[in-house]
Short mmCIF file of C-alpha atoms in Angstrom, two decimals:
data_model
loop_
_atom_site.label_atom_id
_atom_site.label_comp_id
_atom_site.label_asym_id
_atom_site.label_seq_id
_atom_site.Cartn_x
_atom_site.Cartn_y
_atom_site.Cartn_z
CA MET X 1 199.78 175.24 -11.05
CA THR X 2 200.35 177.35 -14.15
CA ILE X 3 200.12 175.72 -17.55
CA THR X 4 203.33 176.27 -19.48
CA THR X 5 202.47 177.06 -23.03
CA ASP X 6 203.56 178.53 -26.34
CA PRO X 7 201.75 181.43 -28.04
CA ALA X 8 199.94 179.08 -30.43
CA VAL X 9 197.79 177.65 -27.63
CA GLY X 10 197.47 180.86 -25.66
CA PRO X 11 193.79 181.34 -26.62
CA ALA X 12 192.96 177.82 -25.40
CA VAL X 13 194.67 178.54 -22.08
CA ARG X 14 192.72 181.78 -21.61
CA ARG X 15 189.45 180.11 -22.60
CA SER X 16 190.11 177.26 -20.18
CA ALA X 17 190.57 179.76 -17.34
CA GLU X 18 187.26 181.40 -18.24
CA LEU X 19 185.55 178.01 -18.25
CA GLU X 20 186.84 177.21 -14.76
CA GLN X 21 185.20 180.42 -13.53
CA GLN X 22 181.92 179.47 -15.24
CA LEU X 23 182.09 175.97 -13.76
CA ALA X 24 182.27 177.45 -10.29
CA LEU X 25 179.16 179.56 -10.95
CA ASP X 26 176.96 177.17 -12.96
CA PRO X 27 178.36 173.62 -13.26
CA GLY X 28 175.02 172.13 -14.29
CA ARG X 29 175.10 173.82 -17.69
CA PHE X 30 178.07 171.70 -18.81
CA ARG X 31 178.39 168.15 -20.09
CA VAL X 32 181.85 166.56 -20.05
CA LEU X 33 183.07 163.64 -22.14
CA THR X 34 186.25 161.94 -21.00
CA GLY X 35 187.62 158.42 -20.99
CA ASP X 36 190.33 155.85 -21.59
CA ARG X 37 191.23 152.96 -23.84
CA PRO X 38 191.07 149.60 -21.99
CA THR X 39 194.61 148.49 -22.75
CA GLY X 40 195.65 147.73 -19.18
CA ALA X 41 195.40 148.83 -15.58
CA LEU X 42 195.10 152.53 -14.82
CA HIS X 43 198.02 153.87 -12.81
CA LEU X 44 199.11 156.78 -10.62
CA GLY X 45 199.90 158.89 -13.67
CA HIS X 46 196.27 158.53 -14.75
CA TYR X 47 195.03 159.27 -11.25
CA PHE X 48 196.89 162.55 -10.78
CA GLY X 49 196.66 163.45 -14.46
CA THR X 50 192.95 162.98 -15.14
CA LEU X 51 191.01 160.68 -12.83
CA HIS X 52 190.79 162.87 -9.76
CA ASN X 53 189.66 165.75 -11.98
CA ARG X 54 186.73 163.65 -13.22
CA VAL X 55 185.60 163.21 -9.63
CA ARG X 56 186.05 166.95 -9.02
CA LEU X 57 183.83 167.81 -11.99
CA GLN X 58 181.22 165.24 -10.96
CA ASP X 59 181.16 166.60 -7.43
CA LEU X 60 180.77 170.14 -8.73
CA GLY X 61 177.56 169.03 -10.44
CA VAL X 62 178.75 168.64 -14.03
CA ASP X 63 177.10 165.91 -16.14
CA VAL X 64 180.09 163.59 -16.70
CA PHE X 65 180.21 160.85 -19.35
CA VAL X 66 183.13 158.42 -18.91
CA LEU X 67 183.90 156.45 -22.07
CA ILE X 68 185.71 153.11 -22.04
CA ALA X 69 186.92 153.22 -25.64
CA ASP X 70 187.10 149.52 -26.42
CA TYR X 71 186.81 149.97 -30.21
CA GLN X 72 189.77 152.36 -30.19
CA VAL X 73 191.99 149.62 -28.80
CA LEU X 74 192.04 148.29 -32.36
CA THR X 75 193.55 151.44 -33.84
CA ASP X 76 197.12 150.47 -32.93
CA ARG X 77 196.82 146.76 -32.15
CA ASP X 78 196.21 143.70 -34.29
CA VAL X 79 194.01 142.17 -31.59
CA ALA X 80 192.35 143.36 -28.42
CA GLU X 81 193.73 140.99 -25.79
CA ARG X 82 191.92 140.41 -22.46
CA LEU X 83 189.46 143.12 -23.47
CA THR X 84 186.60 142.18 -21.16
CA GLU X 85 188.96 141.99 -18.19
CA HIS X 86 190.39 145.44 -18.97
CA VAL X 87 186.96 147.00 -19.50
CA GLU X 88 185.73 145.71 -16.15
CA GLY X 89 189.01 146.80 -14.55
CA LEU X 90 188.44 150.37 -15.72
CA VAL X 91 184.94 150.35 -14.25
CA LEU X 92 186.42 149.12 -10.96
CA ASP X 93 189.05 151.88 -11.02
CA HIS X 94 186.44 154.58 -11.56
CA LEU X 95 184.21 153.30 -8.79
CA ALA X 96 187.22 153.12 -6.47
CA ILE X 97 188.28 156.73 -7.04
CA GLY X 98 184.78 158.03 -6.38
CA ILE X 99 182.87 158.09 -9.66
CA ASP X 100 179.22 157.74 -8.68
CA PRO X 101 177.06 155.89 -11.26
CA GLU X 102 174.05 157.85 -10.02
CA ARG X 103 175.70 161.10 -11.09
CA SER X 104 178.04 160.05 -13.90
CA THR X 105 177.58 157.77 -16.92
CA VAL X 106 180.18 155.03 -17.48
CA PHE X 107 179.82 153.24 -20.82
CA ASN X 108 181.79 151.46 -23.54
CA HIS X 109 181.99 152.05 -27.29
CA SER X 110 180.90 148.70 -28.58
CA ALA X 111 177.65 148.79 -26.61
CA VAL X 112 176.46 152.05 -28.23
CA PRO X 113 175.88 151.43 -31.97
CA ALA X 114 174.34 154.85 -32.67
CA LEU X 115 177.49 156.59 -31.45
CA ASN X 116 179.62 154.65 -33.90
CA GLN X 117 177.16 155.26 -36.73
CA LEU X 118 177.90 158.98 -36.46
CA LEU X 119 181.38 158.19 -37.75
CA LEU X 120 180.06 157.84 -41.33
CA PRO X 121 178.58 161.33 -41.82
CA PHE X 122 181.40 162.87 -39.79
CA LEU X 123 184.07 161.35 -42.05
CA SER X 124 182.42 163.07 -45.01
CA LEU X 125 183.16 166.43 -43.37
CA VAL X 126 186.96 166.14 -43.22
CA SER X 127 189.60 165.49 -45.85
CA VAL X 128 192.23 162.77 -45.93
CA ALA X 129 194.89 165.49 -45.86
CA GLU X 130 193.43 166.95 -42.67
CA LEU X 131 193.51 163.56 -40.98
CA GLY X 132 197.05 162.89 -42.15
CA ARG X 133 198.28 166.20 -40.76
CA ASN X 134 196.91 165.52 -37.29
CA PRO X 135 200.00 165.37 -35.02
CA THR X 136 198.47 162.85 -32.64
CA VAL X 137 197.73 160.49 -35.52
CA LYS X 138 201.31 160.90 -36.70
CA ASP X 139 202.59 160.05 -33.23
CA GLU X 140 200.29 157.03 -32.91
CA ILE X 141 201.47 155.76 -36.30
CA ALA X 142 205.10 156.24 -35.33
CA HIS X 143 204.61 154.17 -32.16
CA SER X 144 202.23 151.62 -33.62
CA ARG X 145 202.84 147.95 -32.83
CA GLN X 146 201.46 146.91 -36.19
CA SER X 147 203.56 146.02 -39.22
CA ALA X 148 201.19 148.09 -41.36
CA VAL X 149 198.89 150.86 -40.20
CA SER X 150 195.19 150.16 -40.72
CA GLY X 151 192.74 152.65 -42.17
CA LEU X 152 191.11 152.76 -38.74
CA MET X 153 194.09 154.71 -37.43
CA TYR X 154 193.26 157.65 -39.69
CA THR X 155 189.67 157.72 -38.46
CA TYR X 156 190.82 157.97 -34.83
CA PRO X 157 190.26 161.75 -34.40
CA VAL X 158 186.87 161.57 -36.15
CA HIS X 159 185.82 158.68 -33.93
CA GLN X 160 186.76 160.88 -30.99
CA ALA X 161 184.55 163.57 -32.49
CA ALA X 162 181.68 161.07 -32.44
CA ASP X 163 182.50 160.22 -28.82
CA ILE X 164 182.21 163.85 -27.80
CA LEU X 165 179.35 164.97 -30.01
CA PHE X 166 176.99 161.99 -29.58
CA CYS X 167 176.16 163.33 -26.11
CA LYS X 168 176.62 166.96 -27.19
CA GLY X 169 179.55 167.30 -24.84
CA ASP X 170 180.61 170.91 -24.60
CA LEU X 171 183.62 170.51 -22.33
CA VAL X 172 186.53 168.10 -22.79
CA PRO X 173 189.34 167.83 -20.23
CA VAL X 174 192.59 167.44 -22.20
CA GLY X 175 196.28 168.13 -22.11
CA GLN X 176 197.80 170.56 -24.59
CA ASP X 177 198.95 167.64 -26.77
CA GLN X 178 195.30 166.69 -27.34
CA LEU X 179 194.23 170.10 -28.66
CA PRO X 180 194.62 169.04 -32.33
CA HIS X 181 192.19 166.15 -31.74
CA LEU X 182 189.68 168.49 -30.18
CA GLU X 183 190.08 170.91 -33.06
CA ILE X 184 188.99 168.13 -35.44
CA THR X 185 185.86 167.72 -33.29
CA ARG X 186 185.19 171.45 -33.40
CA THR X 187 185.68 171.39 -37.18
CA VAL X 188 183.25 168.48 -37.60
CA ALA X 189 180.62 170.19 -35.46
CA ARG X 190 181.00 173.51 -37.27
CA ARG X 191 180.88 171.99 -40.76
CA PHE X 192 177.88 169.81 -39.91
CA ASN X 193 176.01 172.80 -38.53
CA GLU X 194 176.87 174.92 -41.56
CA ARG X 195 175.84 172.22 -44.02
CA TYR X 196 172.75 170.75 -42.35
CA GLY X 197 171.64 173.09 -39.58
CA ALA X 198 172.54 173.64 -35.93
CA VAL X 199 172.71 170.33 -34.08
CA PHE X 200 176.05 170.23 -32.25
CA PRO X 201 177.94 172.49 -29.86
CA GLU X 202 181.58 173.29 -30.62
CA PRO X 203 183.19 171.83 -27.51
CA ASP X 204 185.84 173.67 -25.55
CA ALA X 205 189.02 172.30 -24.02
CA LEU X 206 189.38 172.31 -20.27
CA LEU X 207 193.15 172.22 -20.11
CA SER X 208 194.78 170.07 -17.50
CA THR X 209 197.22 171.70 -15.10
CA ALA X 210 198.42 168.30 -13.91
CA PRO X 211 202.22 167.92 -13.80
CA LEU X 212 203.89 165.07 -15.66
CA LEU X 213 204.73 162.00 -13.63
CA LEU X 214 207.44 159.81 -15.11
CA GLY X 215 207.54 156.06 -14.80
CA THR X 216 209.82 154.22 -12.39
CA ASP X 217 212.46 154.10 -15.13
CA ALA X 218 212.35 157.91 -15.54
CA THR X 219 210.69 157.66 -18.97
CA LYS X 220 207.06 158.34 -19.90
CA MET X 221 204.73 156.42 -17.59
CA SER X 222 202.87 153.87 -19.68
CA LYS X 223 200.75 150.76 -19.21
CA SER X 224 202.77 148.96 -21.88
CA ARG X 225 206.25 149.80 -20.58
CA GLY X 226 205.88 148.12 -17.20
CA ASN X 227 207.09 151.28 -15.43
CA SER X 228 203.89 152.33 -13.67
CA ILE X 229 202.22 151.75 -10.32
CA ALA X 230 198.68 150.52 -10.90
CA LEU X 231 195.79 151.84 -8.85
CA GLY X 232 195.08 148.27 -7.82
CA ALA X 233 198.66 147.55 -6.69
CA ASP X 234 198.94 146.59 -3.02
CA ALA X 235 201.30 148.19 -0.49
CA ASP X 236 204.04 145.57 -0.90
CA GLU X 237 204.04 145.75 -4.69
CA THR X 238 204.12 149.55 -4.50
CA ALA X 239 207.12 149.45 -2.17
CA ARG X 240 208.92 147.02 -4.48
CA LEU X 241 208.32 149.17 -7.56
CA ILE X 242 209.48 152.34 -5.83
CA ARG X 243 212.61 150.63 -4.47
CA GLY X 244 213.57 149.80 -8.07
CA ALA X 245 212.90 153.30 -9.39
CA THR X 246 215.65 155.17 -11.24
CA THR X 247 217.43 157.93 -9.32
CA ASP X 248 221.00 159.28 -9.68
CA ALA X 249 224.35 159.43 -7.89
CA ASP X 250 223.80 162.78 -6.13
CA ARG X 251 222.92 162.02 -2.50
CA HIS X 252 221.39 165.43 -1.82
CA ILE X 253 217.76 165.43 -2.92
CA THR X 254 216.51 168.42 -4.91
CA TYR X 255 213.52 169.09 -7.13
CA ASP X 256 214.87 169.87 -10.61
CA PRO X 257 212.75 168.14 -13.29
CA GLU X 258 215.01 169.21 -16.16
CA LEU X 259 218.35 168.09 -14.73
CA ARG X 260 217.18 165.31 -12.38
CA PRO X 261 214.08 163.78 -13.96
CA GLY X 262 214.03 160.48 -12.05
CA VAL X 263 214.58 161.99 -8.61
CA SER X 264 212.24 164.89 -9.32
CA SER X 265 209.40 162.65 -10.47
CA LEU X 266 209.62 160.68 -7.22
CA VAL X 267 209.65 163.92 -5.22
CA LEU X 268 206.64 165.12 -7.19
CA LEU X 269 204.76 161.88 -6.56
CA ALA X 270 205.29 162.22 -2.83
CA ALA X 271 204.25 165.88 -2.95
CA LEU X 272 201.05 165.10 -4.85
CA CYS X 273 200.13 162.39 -2.38
CA LEU X 274 200.86 164.68 0.56
CA GLY X 275 199.27 167.79 -0.96
CA ARG X 276 202.51 169.73 -0.56
CA ASP X 277 205.01 171.68 -2.65
CA PRO X 278 207.69 169.40 -4.17
CA HIS X 279 210.50 171.82 -3.31
CA GLU X 280 209.55 171.58 0.37
CA VAL X 281 209.45 167.80 0.25
CA ALA X 282 212.90 167.69 -1.38
CA GLU X 283 214.30 170.11 1.17
CA GLU X 284 213.04 167.97 4.06
CA ILE X 285 214.70 164.86 2.67
CA GLY X 286 217.88 166.82 1.95
CA SER X 287 221.00 164.69 2.27
CA GLY X 288 219.04 161.56 3.15
CA GLY X 289 219.71 160.22 -0.32
CA ALA X 290 217.72 157.94 -2.58
CA ALA X 291 216.86 155.52 0.22
CA ALA X 292 215.18 158.23 2.30
CA LEU X 293 213.45 159.59 -0.79
CA LYS X 294 212.02 156.19 -1.67
CA ARG X 295 210.85 155.61 1.91
CA THR X 296 209.06 158.95 1.86
CA VAL X 297 207.44 158.22 -1.50
CA THR X 298 206.36 154.73 -0.50
CA GLU X 299 204.73 155.92 2.71
CA ALA X 300 203.02 158.83 0.97
CA VAL X 301 201.66 156.72 -1.88
CA ASN X 302 200.46 153.89 0.34
CA THR X 303 198.74 156.29 2.71
CA ARG X 304 197.06 158.26 -0.08
CA MET X 305 195.97 155.19 -2.03
CA ALA X 306 194.87 152.99 0.89
CA PRO X 307 191.18 154.03 0.85
CA ILE X 308 191.02 153.78 -2.96
CA ARG X 309 192.55 150.32 -2.88
CA ALA X 310 190.16 149.25 -0.13
CA ARG X 311 187.15 150.41 -2.14
CA ARG X 312 188.47 148.71 -5.26
CA ALA X 313 188.92 145.43 -3.42
CA GLU X 314 185.40 145.71 -1.99
CA TYR X 315 183.84 146.34 -5.40
CA ALA X 316 185.88 143.50 -6.89
CA GLN X 317 184.06 141.12 -4.56
CA ASP X 318 180.81 141.90 -6.39
CA MET X 319 181.53 141.89 -10.11
CA GLY X 320 177.80 141.52 -10.75
CA TYR X 321 177.36 145.06 -9.41
CA VAL X 322 180.27 146.31 -11.53
CA ARG X 323 178.64 144.85 -14.65
CA ASP X 324 175.30 146.37 -13.64
CA VAL X 325 176.96 149.79 -13.44
CA LEU X 326 178.29 149.39 -16.97
CA ARG X 327 174.98 148.01 -18.21
CA ALA X 328 173.06 150.98 -16.79
CA GLY X 329 175.59 153.42 -18.21
CA ASN X 330 175.31 151.79 -21.62
CA GLU X 331 171.52 152.07 -21.49
CA ARG X 332 171.68 155.78 -20.80
CA ALA X 333 174.39 156.34 -23.43
CA ASN X 334 172.32 154.40 -25.98
CA ALA X 335 169.27 156.55 -25.32
CA VAL X 336 171.30 159.73 -25.74
CA ALA X 337 173.04 158.42 -28.88
CA GLU X 338 169.78 157.31 -30.50
CA ALA X 339 168.26 160.74 -29.90
CA THR X 340 171.30 162.49 -31.39
CA LEU X 341 171.39 160.15 -34.39
CA GLY X 342 167.71 160.89 -34.96
CA GLU X 343 168.47 164.62 -35.04
CA VAL X 344 171.32 163.99 -37.46
CA ARG X 345 169.14 161.95 -39.82
CA GLU X 346 166.42 164.58 -39.74
CA ALA X 347 168.88 167.41 -40.38
CA MET X 348 170.41 165.48 -43.29
CA GLY X 349 166.99 164.69 -44.75
CA MET X 350 167.44 160.94 -44.44
CA PHE X 351 164.57 158.45 -44.41
CA ARG X 352 163.71 157.30 -40.87
#
């Protein structure tokens, strides 16, 4: 699928295409950092948007670090509710989709002190004005649940720089809306290298070509809006959620995301699960109406997700193993972070 873009991000699109070619030839030369905030269950939007790509990169032979960003939960929330449950749920989700702890590293922020310590020197490399201009920070502030925005919110893109650079990640899978965050990381790496000597790579964006899946209410799919289908949802719950999804009054089913967002998102979901073109799926349903569309989507989702759900349920029976996976990932991440922090201290001429 082609990435739709404006001229401002054209270079990133071209670079991403070059990187895909290099990945095919020599995947082992790359290290990827990717991850999620543990604010709730991962859903189908996550799966088709990012999760399956993590497995693809792992299976290619890329060194993949998966971050569970538990500290970043605090950037837009007064408290981190049910945090342990959500962290373990994210580990379960990654195991279920095929992340292999022997080939990928799953870890969480709060267990890697040296990573977070990089935030201090990195903050010295960017100005308050630069942080305030970051469009993602602006958007997070606009949608914050807090009555007043904490100072932590402004450090968000620099904390992400620490996430990426602690392991010297050189490839970051992102959507176009995340390019400003990655540019902060590139700026931090470049300024550190210029000031103290070459330590960090300037990571590149691997742009996602994933289409946008809307929630069941035809708005942005979100954990907090109650409009998503969780990876751990069973077949009956999935059917119930899809039955209640927003459609429209036109009985003939077509794929037109601009004019028919609710219908088109359901068509797209079925197409993604079936590995088919959404226009073909819509044409087959034709005049069957919303009921036929929802039956098609329900069957497609439940068939596609059945093995993932089965693996998740199996892993959930042994939470000791799930915690061991996280513990081992944290040990590896700590070793990498300590080594990087040592290089940083040496480059900065700090006492060790």
